[in-house]
GROMACS .gro file of C-alpha atoms in nm:
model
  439
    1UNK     CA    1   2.050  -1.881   1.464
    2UNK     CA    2   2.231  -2.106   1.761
    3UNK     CA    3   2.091  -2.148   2.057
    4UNK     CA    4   2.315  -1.926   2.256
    5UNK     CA    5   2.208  -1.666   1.976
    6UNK     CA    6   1.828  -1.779   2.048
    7UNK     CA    7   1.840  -1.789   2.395
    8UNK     CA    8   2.007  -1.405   2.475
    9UNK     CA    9   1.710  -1.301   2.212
   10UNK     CA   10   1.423  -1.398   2.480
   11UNK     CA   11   1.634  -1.256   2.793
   12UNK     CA   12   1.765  -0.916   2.662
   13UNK     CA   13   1.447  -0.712   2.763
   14UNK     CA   14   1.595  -0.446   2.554
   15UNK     CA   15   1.516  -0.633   2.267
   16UNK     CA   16   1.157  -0.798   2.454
   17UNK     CA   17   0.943  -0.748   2.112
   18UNK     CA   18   1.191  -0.966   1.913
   19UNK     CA   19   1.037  -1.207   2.072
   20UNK     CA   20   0.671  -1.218   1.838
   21UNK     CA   21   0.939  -1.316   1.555
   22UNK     CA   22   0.816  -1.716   1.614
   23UNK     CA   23   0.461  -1.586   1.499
   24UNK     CA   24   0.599  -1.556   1.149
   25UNK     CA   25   0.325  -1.397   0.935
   26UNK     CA   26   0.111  -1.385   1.227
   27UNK     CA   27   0.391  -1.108   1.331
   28UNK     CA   28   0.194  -0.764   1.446
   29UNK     CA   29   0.275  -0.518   1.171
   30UNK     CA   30   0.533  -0.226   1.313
   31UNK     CA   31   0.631   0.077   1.145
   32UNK     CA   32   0.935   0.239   1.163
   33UNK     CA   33   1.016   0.605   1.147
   34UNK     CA   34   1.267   0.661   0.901
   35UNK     CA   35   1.371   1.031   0.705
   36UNK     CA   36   1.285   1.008   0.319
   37UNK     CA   37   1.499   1.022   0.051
   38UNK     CA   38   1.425   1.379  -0.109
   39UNK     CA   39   1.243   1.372  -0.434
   40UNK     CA   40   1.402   1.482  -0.717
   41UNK     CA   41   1.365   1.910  -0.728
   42UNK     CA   42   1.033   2.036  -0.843
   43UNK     CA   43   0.875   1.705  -0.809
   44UNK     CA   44   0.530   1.608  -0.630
   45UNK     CA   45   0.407   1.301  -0.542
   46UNK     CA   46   0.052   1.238  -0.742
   47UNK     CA   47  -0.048   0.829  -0.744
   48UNK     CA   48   0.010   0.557  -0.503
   49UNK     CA   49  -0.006   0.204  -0.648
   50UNK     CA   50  -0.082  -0.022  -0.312
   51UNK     CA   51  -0.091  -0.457  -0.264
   52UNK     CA   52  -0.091  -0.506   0.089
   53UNK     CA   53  -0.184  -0.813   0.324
   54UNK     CA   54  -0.476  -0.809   0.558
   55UNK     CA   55  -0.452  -0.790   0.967
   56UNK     CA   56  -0.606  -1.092   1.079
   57UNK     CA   57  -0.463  -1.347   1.245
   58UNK     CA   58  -0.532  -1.670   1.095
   59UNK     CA   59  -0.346  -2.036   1.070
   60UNK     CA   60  -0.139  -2.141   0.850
   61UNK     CA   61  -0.255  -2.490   0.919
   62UNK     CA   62  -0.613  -2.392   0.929
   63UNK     CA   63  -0.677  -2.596   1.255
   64UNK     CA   64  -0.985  -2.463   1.458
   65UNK     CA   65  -0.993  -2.335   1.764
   66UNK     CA   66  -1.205  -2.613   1.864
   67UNK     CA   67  -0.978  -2.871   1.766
   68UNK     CA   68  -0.753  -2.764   1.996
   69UNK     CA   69  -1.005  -2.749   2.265
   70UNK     CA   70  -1.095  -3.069   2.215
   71UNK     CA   71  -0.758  -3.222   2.174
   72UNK     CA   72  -0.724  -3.028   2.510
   73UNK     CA   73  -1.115  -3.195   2.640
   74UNK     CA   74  -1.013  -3.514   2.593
   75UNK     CA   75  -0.690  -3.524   2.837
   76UNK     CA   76  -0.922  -3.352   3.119
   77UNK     CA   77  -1.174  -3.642   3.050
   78UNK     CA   78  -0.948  -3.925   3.114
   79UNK     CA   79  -0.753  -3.724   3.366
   80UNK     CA   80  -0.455  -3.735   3.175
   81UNK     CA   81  -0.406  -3.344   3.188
   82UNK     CA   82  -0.120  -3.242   3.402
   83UNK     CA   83  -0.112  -2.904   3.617
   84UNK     CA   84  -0.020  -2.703   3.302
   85UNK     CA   85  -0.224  -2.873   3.093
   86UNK     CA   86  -0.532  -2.789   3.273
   87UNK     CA   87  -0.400  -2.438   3.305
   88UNK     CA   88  -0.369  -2.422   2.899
   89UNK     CA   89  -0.719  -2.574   2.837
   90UNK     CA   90  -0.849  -2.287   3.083
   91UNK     CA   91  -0.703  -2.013   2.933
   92UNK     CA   92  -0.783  -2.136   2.569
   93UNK     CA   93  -1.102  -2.107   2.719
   94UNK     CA   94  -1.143  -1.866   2.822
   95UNK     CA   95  -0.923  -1.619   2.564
   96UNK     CA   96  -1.063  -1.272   2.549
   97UNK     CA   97  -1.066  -1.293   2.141
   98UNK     CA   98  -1.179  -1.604   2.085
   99UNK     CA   99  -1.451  -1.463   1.831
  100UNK     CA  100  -1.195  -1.233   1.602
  101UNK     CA  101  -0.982  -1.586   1.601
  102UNK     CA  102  -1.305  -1.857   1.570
  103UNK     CA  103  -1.458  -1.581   1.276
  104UNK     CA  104  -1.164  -1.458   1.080
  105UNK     CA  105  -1.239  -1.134   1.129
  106UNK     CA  106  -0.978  -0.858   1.204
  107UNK     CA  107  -0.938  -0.749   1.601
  108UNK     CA  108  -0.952  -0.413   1.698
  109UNK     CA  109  -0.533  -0.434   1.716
  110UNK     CA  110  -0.533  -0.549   1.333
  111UNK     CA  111  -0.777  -0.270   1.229
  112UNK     CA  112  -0.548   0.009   1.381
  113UNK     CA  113  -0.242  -0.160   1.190
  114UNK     CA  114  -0.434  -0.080   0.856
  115UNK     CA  115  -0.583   0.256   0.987
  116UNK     CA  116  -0.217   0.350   1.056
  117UNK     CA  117  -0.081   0.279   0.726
  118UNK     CA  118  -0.389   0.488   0.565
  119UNK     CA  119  -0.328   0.763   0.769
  120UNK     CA  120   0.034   0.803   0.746
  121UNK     CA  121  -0.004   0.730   0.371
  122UNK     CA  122  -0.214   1.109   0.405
  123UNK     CA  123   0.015   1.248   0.607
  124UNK     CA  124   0.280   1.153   0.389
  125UNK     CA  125   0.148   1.209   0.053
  126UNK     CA  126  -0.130   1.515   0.029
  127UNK     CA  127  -0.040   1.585  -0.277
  128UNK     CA  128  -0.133   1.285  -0.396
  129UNK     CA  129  -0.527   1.272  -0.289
  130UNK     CA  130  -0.812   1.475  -0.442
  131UNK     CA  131  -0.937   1.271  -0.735
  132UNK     CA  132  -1.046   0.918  -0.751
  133UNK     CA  133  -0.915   0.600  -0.491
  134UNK     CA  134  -1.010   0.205  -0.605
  135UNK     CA  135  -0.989  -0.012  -0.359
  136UNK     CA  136  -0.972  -0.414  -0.384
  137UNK     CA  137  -1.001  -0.700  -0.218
  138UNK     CA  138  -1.031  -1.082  -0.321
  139UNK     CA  139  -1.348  -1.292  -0.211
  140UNK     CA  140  -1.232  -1.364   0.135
  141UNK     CA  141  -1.418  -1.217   0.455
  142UNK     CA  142  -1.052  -1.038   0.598
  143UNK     CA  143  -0.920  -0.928   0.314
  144UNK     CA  144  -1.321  -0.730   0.255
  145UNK     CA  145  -1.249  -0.635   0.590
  146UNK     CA  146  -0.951  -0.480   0.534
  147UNK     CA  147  -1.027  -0.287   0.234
  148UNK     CA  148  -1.306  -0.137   0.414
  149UNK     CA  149  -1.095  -0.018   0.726
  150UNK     CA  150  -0.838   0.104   0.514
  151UNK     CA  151  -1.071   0.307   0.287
  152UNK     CA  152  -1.333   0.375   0.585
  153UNK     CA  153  -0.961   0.586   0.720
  154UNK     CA  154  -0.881   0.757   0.439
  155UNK     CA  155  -1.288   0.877   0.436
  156UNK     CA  156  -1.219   1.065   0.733
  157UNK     CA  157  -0.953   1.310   0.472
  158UNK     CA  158  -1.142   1.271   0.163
  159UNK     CA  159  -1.459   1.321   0.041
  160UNK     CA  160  -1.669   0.987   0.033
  161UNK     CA  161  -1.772   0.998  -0.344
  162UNK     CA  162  -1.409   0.999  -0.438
  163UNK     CA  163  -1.370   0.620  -0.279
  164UNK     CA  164  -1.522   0.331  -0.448
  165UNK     CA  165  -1.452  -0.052  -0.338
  166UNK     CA  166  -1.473  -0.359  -0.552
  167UNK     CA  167  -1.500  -0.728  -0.383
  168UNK     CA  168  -1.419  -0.972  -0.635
  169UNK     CA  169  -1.607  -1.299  -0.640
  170UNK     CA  170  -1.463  -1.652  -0.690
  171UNK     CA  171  -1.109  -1.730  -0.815
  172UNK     CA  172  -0.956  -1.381  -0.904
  173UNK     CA  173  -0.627  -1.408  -1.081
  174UNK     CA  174  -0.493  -1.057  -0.969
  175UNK     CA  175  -0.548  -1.188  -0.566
  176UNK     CA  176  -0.617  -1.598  -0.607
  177UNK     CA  177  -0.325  -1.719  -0.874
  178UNK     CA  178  -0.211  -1.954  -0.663
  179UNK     CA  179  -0.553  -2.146  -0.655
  180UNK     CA  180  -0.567  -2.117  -1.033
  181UNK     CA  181  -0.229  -2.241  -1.237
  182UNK     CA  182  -0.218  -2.603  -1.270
  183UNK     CA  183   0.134  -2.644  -1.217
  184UNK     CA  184   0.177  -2.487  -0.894
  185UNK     CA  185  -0.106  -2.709  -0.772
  186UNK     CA  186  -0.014  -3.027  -0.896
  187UNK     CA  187   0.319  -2.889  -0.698
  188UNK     CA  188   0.140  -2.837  -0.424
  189UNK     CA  189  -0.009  -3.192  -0.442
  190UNK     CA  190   0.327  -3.394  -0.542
  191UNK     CA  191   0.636  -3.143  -0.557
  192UNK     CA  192   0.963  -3.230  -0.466
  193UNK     CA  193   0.966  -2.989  -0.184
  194UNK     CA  194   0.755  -3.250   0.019
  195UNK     CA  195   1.037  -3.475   0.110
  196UNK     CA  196   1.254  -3.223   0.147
  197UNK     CA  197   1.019  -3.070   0.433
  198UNK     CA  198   0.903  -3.384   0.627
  199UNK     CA  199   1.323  -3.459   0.636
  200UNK     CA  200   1.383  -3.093   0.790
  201UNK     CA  201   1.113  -3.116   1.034
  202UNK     CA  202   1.291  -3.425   1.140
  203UNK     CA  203   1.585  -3.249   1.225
  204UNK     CA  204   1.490  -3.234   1.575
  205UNK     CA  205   1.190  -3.370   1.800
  206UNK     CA  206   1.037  -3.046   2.024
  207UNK     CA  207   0.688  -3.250   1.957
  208UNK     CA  208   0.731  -3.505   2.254
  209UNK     CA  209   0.887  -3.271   2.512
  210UNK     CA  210   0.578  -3.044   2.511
  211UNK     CA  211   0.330  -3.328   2.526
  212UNK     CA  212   0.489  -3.382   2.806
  213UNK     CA  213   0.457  -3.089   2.967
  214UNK     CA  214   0.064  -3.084   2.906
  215UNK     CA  215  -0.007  -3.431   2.949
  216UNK     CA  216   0.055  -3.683   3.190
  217UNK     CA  217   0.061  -4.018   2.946
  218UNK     CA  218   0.199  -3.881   2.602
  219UNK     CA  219   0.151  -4.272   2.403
  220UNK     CA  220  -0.047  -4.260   2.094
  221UNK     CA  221  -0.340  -4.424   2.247
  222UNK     CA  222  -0.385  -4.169   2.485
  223UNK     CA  223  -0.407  -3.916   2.320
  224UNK     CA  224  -0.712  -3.798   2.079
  225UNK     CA  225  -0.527  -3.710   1.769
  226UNK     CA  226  -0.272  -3.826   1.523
  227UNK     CA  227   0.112  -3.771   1.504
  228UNK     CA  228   0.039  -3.492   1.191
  229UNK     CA  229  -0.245  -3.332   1.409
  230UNK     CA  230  -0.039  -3.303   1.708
  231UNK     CA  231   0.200  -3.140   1.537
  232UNK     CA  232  -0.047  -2.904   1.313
  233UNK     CA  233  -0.205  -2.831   1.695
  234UNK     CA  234   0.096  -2.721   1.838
  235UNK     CA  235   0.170  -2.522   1.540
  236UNK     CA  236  -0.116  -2.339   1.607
  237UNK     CA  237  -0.082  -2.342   1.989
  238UNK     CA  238   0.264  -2.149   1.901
  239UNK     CA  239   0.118  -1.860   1.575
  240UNK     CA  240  -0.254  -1.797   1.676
  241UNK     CA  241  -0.364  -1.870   2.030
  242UNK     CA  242  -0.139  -1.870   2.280
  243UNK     CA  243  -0.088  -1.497   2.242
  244UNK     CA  244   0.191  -1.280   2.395
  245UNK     CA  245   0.032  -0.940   2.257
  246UNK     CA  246  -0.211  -0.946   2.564
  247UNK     CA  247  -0.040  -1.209   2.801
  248UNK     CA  248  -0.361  -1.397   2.787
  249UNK     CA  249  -0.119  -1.698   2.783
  250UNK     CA  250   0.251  -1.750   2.972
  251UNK     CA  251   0.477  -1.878   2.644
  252UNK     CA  252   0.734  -1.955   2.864
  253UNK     CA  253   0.509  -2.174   3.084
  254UNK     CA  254   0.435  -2.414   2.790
  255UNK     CA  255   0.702  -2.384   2.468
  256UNK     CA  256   1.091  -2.249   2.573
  257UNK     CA  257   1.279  -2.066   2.317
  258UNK     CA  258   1.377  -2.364   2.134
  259UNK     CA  259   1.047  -2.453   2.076
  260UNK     CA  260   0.940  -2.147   1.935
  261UNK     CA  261   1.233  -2.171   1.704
  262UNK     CA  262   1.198  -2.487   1.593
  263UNK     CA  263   0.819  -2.445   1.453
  264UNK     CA  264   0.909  -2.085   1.333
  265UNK     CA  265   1.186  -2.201   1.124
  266UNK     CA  266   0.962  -2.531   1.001
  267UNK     CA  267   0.643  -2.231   0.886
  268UNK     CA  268   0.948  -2.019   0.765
  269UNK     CA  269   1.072  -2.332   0.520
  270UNK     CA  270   0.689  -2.406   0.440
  271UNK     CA  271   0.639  -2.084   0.311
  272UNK     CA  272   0.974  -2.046   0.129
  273UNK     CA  273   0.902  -2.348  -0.062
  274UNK     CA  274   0.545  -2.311  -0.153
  275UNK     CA  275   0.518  -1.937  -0.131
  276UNK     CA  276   0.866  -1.814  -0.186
  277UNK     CA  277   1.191  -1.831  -0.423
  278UNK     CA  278   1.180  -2.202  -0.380
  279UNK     CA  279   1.466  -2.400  -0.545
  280UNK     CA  280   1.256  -2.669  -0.683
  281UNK     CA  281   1.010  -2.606  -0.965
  282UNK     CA  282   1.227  -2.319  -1.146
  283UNK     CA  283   1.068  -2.069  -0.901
  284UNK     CA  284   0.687  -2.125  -0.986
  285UNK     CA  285   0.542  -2.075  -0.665
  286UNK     CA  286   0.683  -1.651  -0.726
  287UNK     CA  287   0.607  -1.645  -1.125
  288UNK     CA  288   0.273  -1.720  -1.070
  289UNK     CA  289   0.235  -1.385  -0.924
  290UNK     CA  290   0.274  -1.252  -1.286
  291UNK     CA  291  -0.087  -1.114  -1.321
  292UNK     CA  292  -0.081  -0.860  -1.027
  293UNK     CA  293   0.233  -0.746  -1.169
  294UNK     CA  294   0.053  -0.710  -1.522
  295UNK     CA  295  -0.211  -0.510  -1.318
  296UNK     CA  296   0.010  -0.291  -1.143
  297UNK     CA  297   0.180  -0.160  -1.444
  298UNK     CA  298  -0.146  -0.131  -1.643
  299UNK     CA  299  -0.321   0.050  -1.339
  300UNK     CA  300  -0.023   0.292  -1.336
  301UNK     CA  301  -0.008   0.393  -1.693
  302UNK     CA  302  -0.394   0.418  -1.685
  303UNK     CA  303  -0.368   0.682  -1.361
  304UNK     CA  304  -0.083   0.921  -1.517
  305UNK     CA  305  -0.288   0.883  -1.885
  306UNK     CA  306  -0.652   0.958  -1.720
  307UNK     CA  307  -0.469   1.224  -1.446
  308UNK     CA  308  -0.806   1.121  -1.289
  309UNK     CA  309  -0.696   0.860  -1.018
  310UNK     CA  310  -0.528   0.882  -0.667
  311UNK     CA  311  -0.448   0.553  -0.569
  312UNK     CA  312  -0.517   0.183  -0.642
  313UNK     CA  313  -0.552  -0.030  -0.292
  314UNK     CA  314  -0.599  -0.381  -0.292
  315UNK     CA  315  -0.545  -0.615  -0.019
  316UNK     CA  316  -0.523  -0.968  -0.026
  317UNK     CA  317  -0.365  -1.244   0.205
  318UNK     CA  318   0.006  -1.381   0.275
  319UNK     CA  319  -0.048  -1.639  -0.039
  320UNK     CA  320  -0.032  -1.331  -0.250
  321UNK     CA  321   0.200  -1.052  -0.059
  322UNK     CA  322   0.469  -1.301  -0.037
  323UNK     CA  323   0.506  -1.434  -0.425
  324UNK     CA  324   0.470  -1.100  -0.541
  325UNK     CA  325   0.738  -0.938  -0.322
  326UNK     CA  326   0.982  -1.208  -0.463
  327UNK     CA  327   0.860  -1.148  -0.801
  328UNK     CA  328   0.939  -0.802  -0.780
  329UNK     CA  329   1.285  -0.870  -0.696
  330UNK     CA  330   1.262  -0.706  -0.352
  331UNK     CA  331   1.588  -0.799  -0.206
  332UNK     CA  332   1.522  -0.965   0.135
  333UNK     CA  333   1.202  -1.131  -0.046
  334UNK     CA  334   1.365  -1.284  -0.335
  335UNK     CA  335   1.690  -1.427  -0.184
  336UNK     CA  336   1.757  -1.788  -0.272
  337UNK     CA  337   1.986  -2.079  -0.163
  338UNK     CA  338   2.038  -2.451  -0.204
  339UNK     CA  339   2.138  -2.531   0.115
  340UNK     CA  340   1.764  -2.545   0.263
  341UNK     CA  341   1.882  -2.545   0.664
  342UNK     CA  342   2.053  -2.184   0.603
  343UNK     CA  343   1.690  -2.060   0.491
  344UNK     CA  344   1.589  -1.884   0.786
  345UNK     CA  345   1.938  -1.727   0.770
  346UNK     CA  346   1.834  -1.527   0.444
  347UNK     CA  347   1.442  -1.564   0.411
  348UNK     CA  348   1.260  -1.442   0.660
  349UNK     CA  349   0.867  -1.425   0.630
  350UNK     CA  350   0.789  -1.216   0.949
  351UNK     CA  351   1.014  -0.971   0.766
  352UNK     CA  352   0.806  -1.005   0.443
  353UNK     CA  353   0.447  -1.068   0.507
  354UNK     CA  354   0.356  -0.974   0.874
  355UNK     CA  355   0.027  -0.892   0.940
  356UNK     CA  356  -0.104  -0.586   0.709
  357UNK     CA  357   0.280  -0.620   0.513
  358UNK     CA  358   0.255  -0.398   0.205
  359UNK     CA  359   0.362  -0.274  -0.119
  360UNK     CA  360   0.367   0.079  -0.264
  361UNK     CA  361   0.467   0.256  -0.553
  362UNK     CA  362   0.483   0.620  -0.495
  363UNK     CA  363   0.480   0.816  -0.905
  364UNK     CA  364   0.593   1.176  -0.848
  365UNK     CA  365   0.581   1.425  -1.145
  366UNK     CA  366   0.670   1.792  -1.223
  367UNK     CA  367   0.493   2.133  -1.348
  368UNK     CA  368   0.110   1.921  -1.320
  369UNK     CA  369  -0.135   2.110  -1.142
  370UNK     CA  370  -0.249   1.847  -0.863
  371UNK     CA  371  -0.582   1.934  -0.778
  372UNK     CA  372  -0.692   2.014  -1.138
  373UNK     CA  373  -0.977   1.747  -1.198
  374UNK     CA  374  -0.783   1.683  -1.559
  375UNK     CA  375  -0.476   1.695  -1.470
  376UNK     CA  376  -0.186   1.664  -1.763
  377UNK     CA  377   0.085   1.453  -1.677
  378UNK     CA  378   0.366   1.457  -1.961
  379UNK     CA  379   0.671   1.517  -1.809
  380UNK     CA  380   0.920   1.290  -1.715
  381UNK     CA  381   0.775   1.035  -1.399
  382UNK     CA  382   0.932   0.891  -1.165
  383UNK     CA  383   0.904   0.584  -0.890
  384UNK     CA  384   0.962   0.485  -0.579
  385UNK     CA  385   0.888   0.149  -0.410
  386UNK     CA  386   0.819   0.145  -0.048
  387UNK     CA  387   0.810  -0.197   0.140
  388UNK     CA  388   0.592  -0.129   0.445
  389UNK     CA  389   0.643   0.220   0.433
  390UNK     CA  390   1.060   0.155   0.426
  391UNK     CA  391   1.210   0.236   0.084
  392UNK     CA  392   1.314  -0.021  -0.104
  393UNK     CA  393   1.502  -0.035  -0.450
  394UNK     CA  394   1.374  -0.184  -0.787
  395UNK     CA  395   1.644  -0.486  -0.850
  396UNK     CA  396   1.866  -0.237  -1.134
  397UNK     CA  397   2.062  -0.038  -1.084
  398UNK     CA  398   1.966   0.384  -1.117
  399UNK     CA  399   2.161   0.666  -1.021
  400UNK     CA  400   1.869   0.853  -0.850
  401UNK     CA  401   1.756   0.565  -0.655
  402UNK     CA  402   1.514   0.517  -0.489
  403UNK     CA  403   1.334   0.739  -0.738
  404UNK     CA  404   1.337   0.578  -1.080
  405UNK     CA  405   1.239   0.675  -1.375
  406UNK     CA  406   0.888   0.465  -1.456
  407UNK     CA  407   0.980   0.426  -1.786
  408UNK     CA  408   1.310   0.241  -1.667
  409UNK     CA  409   1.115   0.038  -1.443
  410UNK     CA  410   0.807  -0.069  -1.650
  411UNK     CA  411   1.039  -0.176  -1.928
  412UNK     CA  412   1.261  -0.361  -1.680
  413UNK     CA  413   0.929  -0.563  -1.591
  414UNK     CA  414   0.791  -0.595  -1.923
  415UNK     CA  415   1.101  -0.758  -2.051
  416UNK     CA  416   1.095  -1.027  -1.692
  417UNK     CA  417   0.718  -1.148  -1.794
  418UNK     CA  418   0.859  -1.152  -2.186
  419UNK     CA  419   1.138  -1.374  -2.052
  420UNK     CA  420   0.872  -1.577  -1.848
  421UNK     CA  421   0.705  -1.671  -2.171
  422UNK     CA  422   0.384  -1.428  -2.045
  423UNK     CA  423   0.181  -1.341  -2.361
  424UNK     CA  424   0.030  -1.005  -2.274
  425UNK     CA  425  -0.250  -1.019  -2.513
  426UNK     CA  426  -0.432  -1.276  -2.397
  427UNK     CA  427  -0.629  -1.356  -2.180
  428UNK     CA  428  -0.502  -1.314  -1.801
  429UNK     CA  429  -0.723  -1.598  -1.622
  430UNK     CA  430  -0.660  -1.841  -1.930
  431UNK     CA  431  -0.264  -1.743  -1.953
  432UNK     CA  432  -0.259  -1.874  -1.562
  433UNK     CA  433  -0.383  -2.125  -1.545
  434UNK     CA  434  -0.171  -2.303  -1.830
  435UNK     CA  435   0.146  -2.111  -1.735
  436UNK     CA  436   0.447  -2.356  -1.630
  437UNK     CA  437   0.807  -2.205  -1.586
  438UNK     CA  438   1.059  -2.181  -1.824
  439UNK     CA  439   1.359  -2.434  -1.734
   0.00000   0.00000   0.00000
């Protein structure tokens, strides 16, 4: 994107709410109405197989909220704060969701993003609900959160005693892999993606200008941080609090177009290379994500064997939505290229993990009698894969697409994680956390 090209995207008020695309996946989630593709005839859907991401907004950097206030203190203290400055430490101030920001806990916006999907998943698919719905989430306060909105929505359809909810504790390897392999954190640590990053951040300085604009000496000395926490405090100026969802802060007034491009395309790299189809590494940071696909199949074939189970729902957080979409082979998700300053041409991540981004696999089936508390289910299945609530095809080619026939698609899968080296039989936490890519 030029800067022509950037520059018409923040004045065409036609197109006003391309401008959250600089919050990356800190993005609101939107859904689109689209028609559906027609099942095949005589088929009903019966199980939904759900990963999404949570709705809270949350750093990618990590940096507090008082950090920034203080980085913001310490200018007003030595009276090196200009106008706008001042203005900015005010507002930050005074923000009207400082506690949903300072807790991690999901806003009242981010709860109706879930509540949405969960009831347009009912509105979409009755046929599917009546028997039993699992939900999941991983140890982590938003992603409990989130479970419980989602499934606290779909109570308001179906009967309570037909939802239960499990919140893993510690390291799980369906929703934490990338805390657990070895590899991928010694690639964290020392990967060859490092250089590679601090050289494209390089590329231009946006750092210096905006100090400028908030401060009235920008030297070193003068200011209460370091080069790397300037930077990680601007990032985080930019994503998290200087929101343009409730104009509790003027963007324009403080970071221009560029600006916003510049640290959107430097998150966008950051996750592509430690989250995404990175070139370096053979991949690992998206084959890691091998165990929720393991679960995903297994959970399926359990719910058309049993006939006793809705829907799976799990949700989890960006480190886990955004591997597992590129391990999936979901087109936009998995798209790779060598030439790392053409990334955000064809990698995107506020098109893959936005706030509350999902997954879905929709199983229809024929002749079953869908409220029968045993229902049979022997008849030829078949799949579809929504990606937030868009269809989406499997990466092979089917005639019927989107709907596929599971037995197609679990076979295409099985035979990736055989490729991958991934012994199915043992066991998942131990496979990895040894696992290292095949060259």
């Amino acid at each position: 994107m030029n800067q022509m090209e950037v520059l018409s995207l923040f004045q065409s008020k036609s197109k006003l709410w391309r401008m959250d695309y600089y919050l990356g996946t800190q993005m609101p989630y939107r859904s689109k109405h689209t028609l559906e593709t027609n099942p095949p005839k005589g088929y009903n859907a019966f199980y939904i197989n759900y990963v999404g991401k949570h709705s809270a907004r949350t750093s990618i950097y990590s940096t507090s909220l008082q950090q920034i206030t203080n980085f913001l203190q310490y200018g007003y203290e030595t009276q090196n704060l200009s106008l706008r400055g001042l203005e900015l430490l005010c507002k930050i101030v005074g923000m009207n969701e400082l506690d949903h920001i300072l807790n991690r806990t999901i806003s009242q916006p981010g709860k109706r993003m879930l509540e949405g999907i969960a009831n347009r998943m009912i509105q979409r698919y009755p046929t599917v609900f009546g028997h039993k719905i699992i939900g999941e989430a991983s140890d982590s306060r938003v992603s409990r959160e989130g479970i419980k909105v989602f499934c606290d929505e779909l109570q308001n359809y179906i009967r309570k005693e037909h939802i239960s909810i499990i919140n893993h504790d510690g390291e799980n390897p369906y929703f934490d892999f990338y805390k657990i392999n070895d590899a991928y954190n010694e690639y964290l640590r020392n990967g060859e993606w490092i250089p590679a990053f601090d050289h494209f951040v390089k590329r231009e300085d946006h750092v210096n200008p905006i100090l400028r604009r908030i401060f009235i000496e920008t030297e070193q000395d003068k200011l209460a941080a370091s080069t790397k926490e300037i930077y990680q405090i601007l990032v985080d100026l930019v994503q998290n609090y200087a929101s343009d969802s409730n104009g509790t802060i003027s963007l324009e007034y403080y970071f221009n177009p560029y600006d916003r491009q510049y640290f959107w395309e430097n998150n966008n790299m950051l996750h592509y290379l430690v989250n995404g189809p990175t070139i370096f590494q053979h991949s690992l940071p998206v084959d890691i994500a091998f165990p929720m696909l393991m679960n995903m199949i297994e959970t399926s074939d359990y719910a058309i064997e049993s006939g006793d189970v809705s829907a799976n729902i799990r949700i989890g957080d960006t480190k886990m939505i955004l591997p597992f979409a590129g391990l999936l082979g979901i087109k936009y998700a998995s798209e790779k290229t060598d030439q790392l300053c053409k990334t955000a041409v064809i990698w995107k991540d506020y098109e893959i993990a936005s706030l509350a981004a999902n997954i879905q696999w929709v199983f229809y089936a024929s002749n079953i009698d869908l409220y029968s508390k045993e229902r049979s289910i022997s008849n030829k299945i078949y799949v579809k894969m929504l990606y937030n609530e868009q269809e989406v095809n499997f990466p092979f080619y089917c005639e019927t697409a989107p709907y596929y026939d599971w037995k197609e698609v679990k076979a295409y899968y099985l035979l990736k994680l055989k490729q991958m080296n991934i012994n199915l039989s043992e066991n998942v936490y131990h496979s990895l956390k040894s696992y290292a890519c095949v060259s």
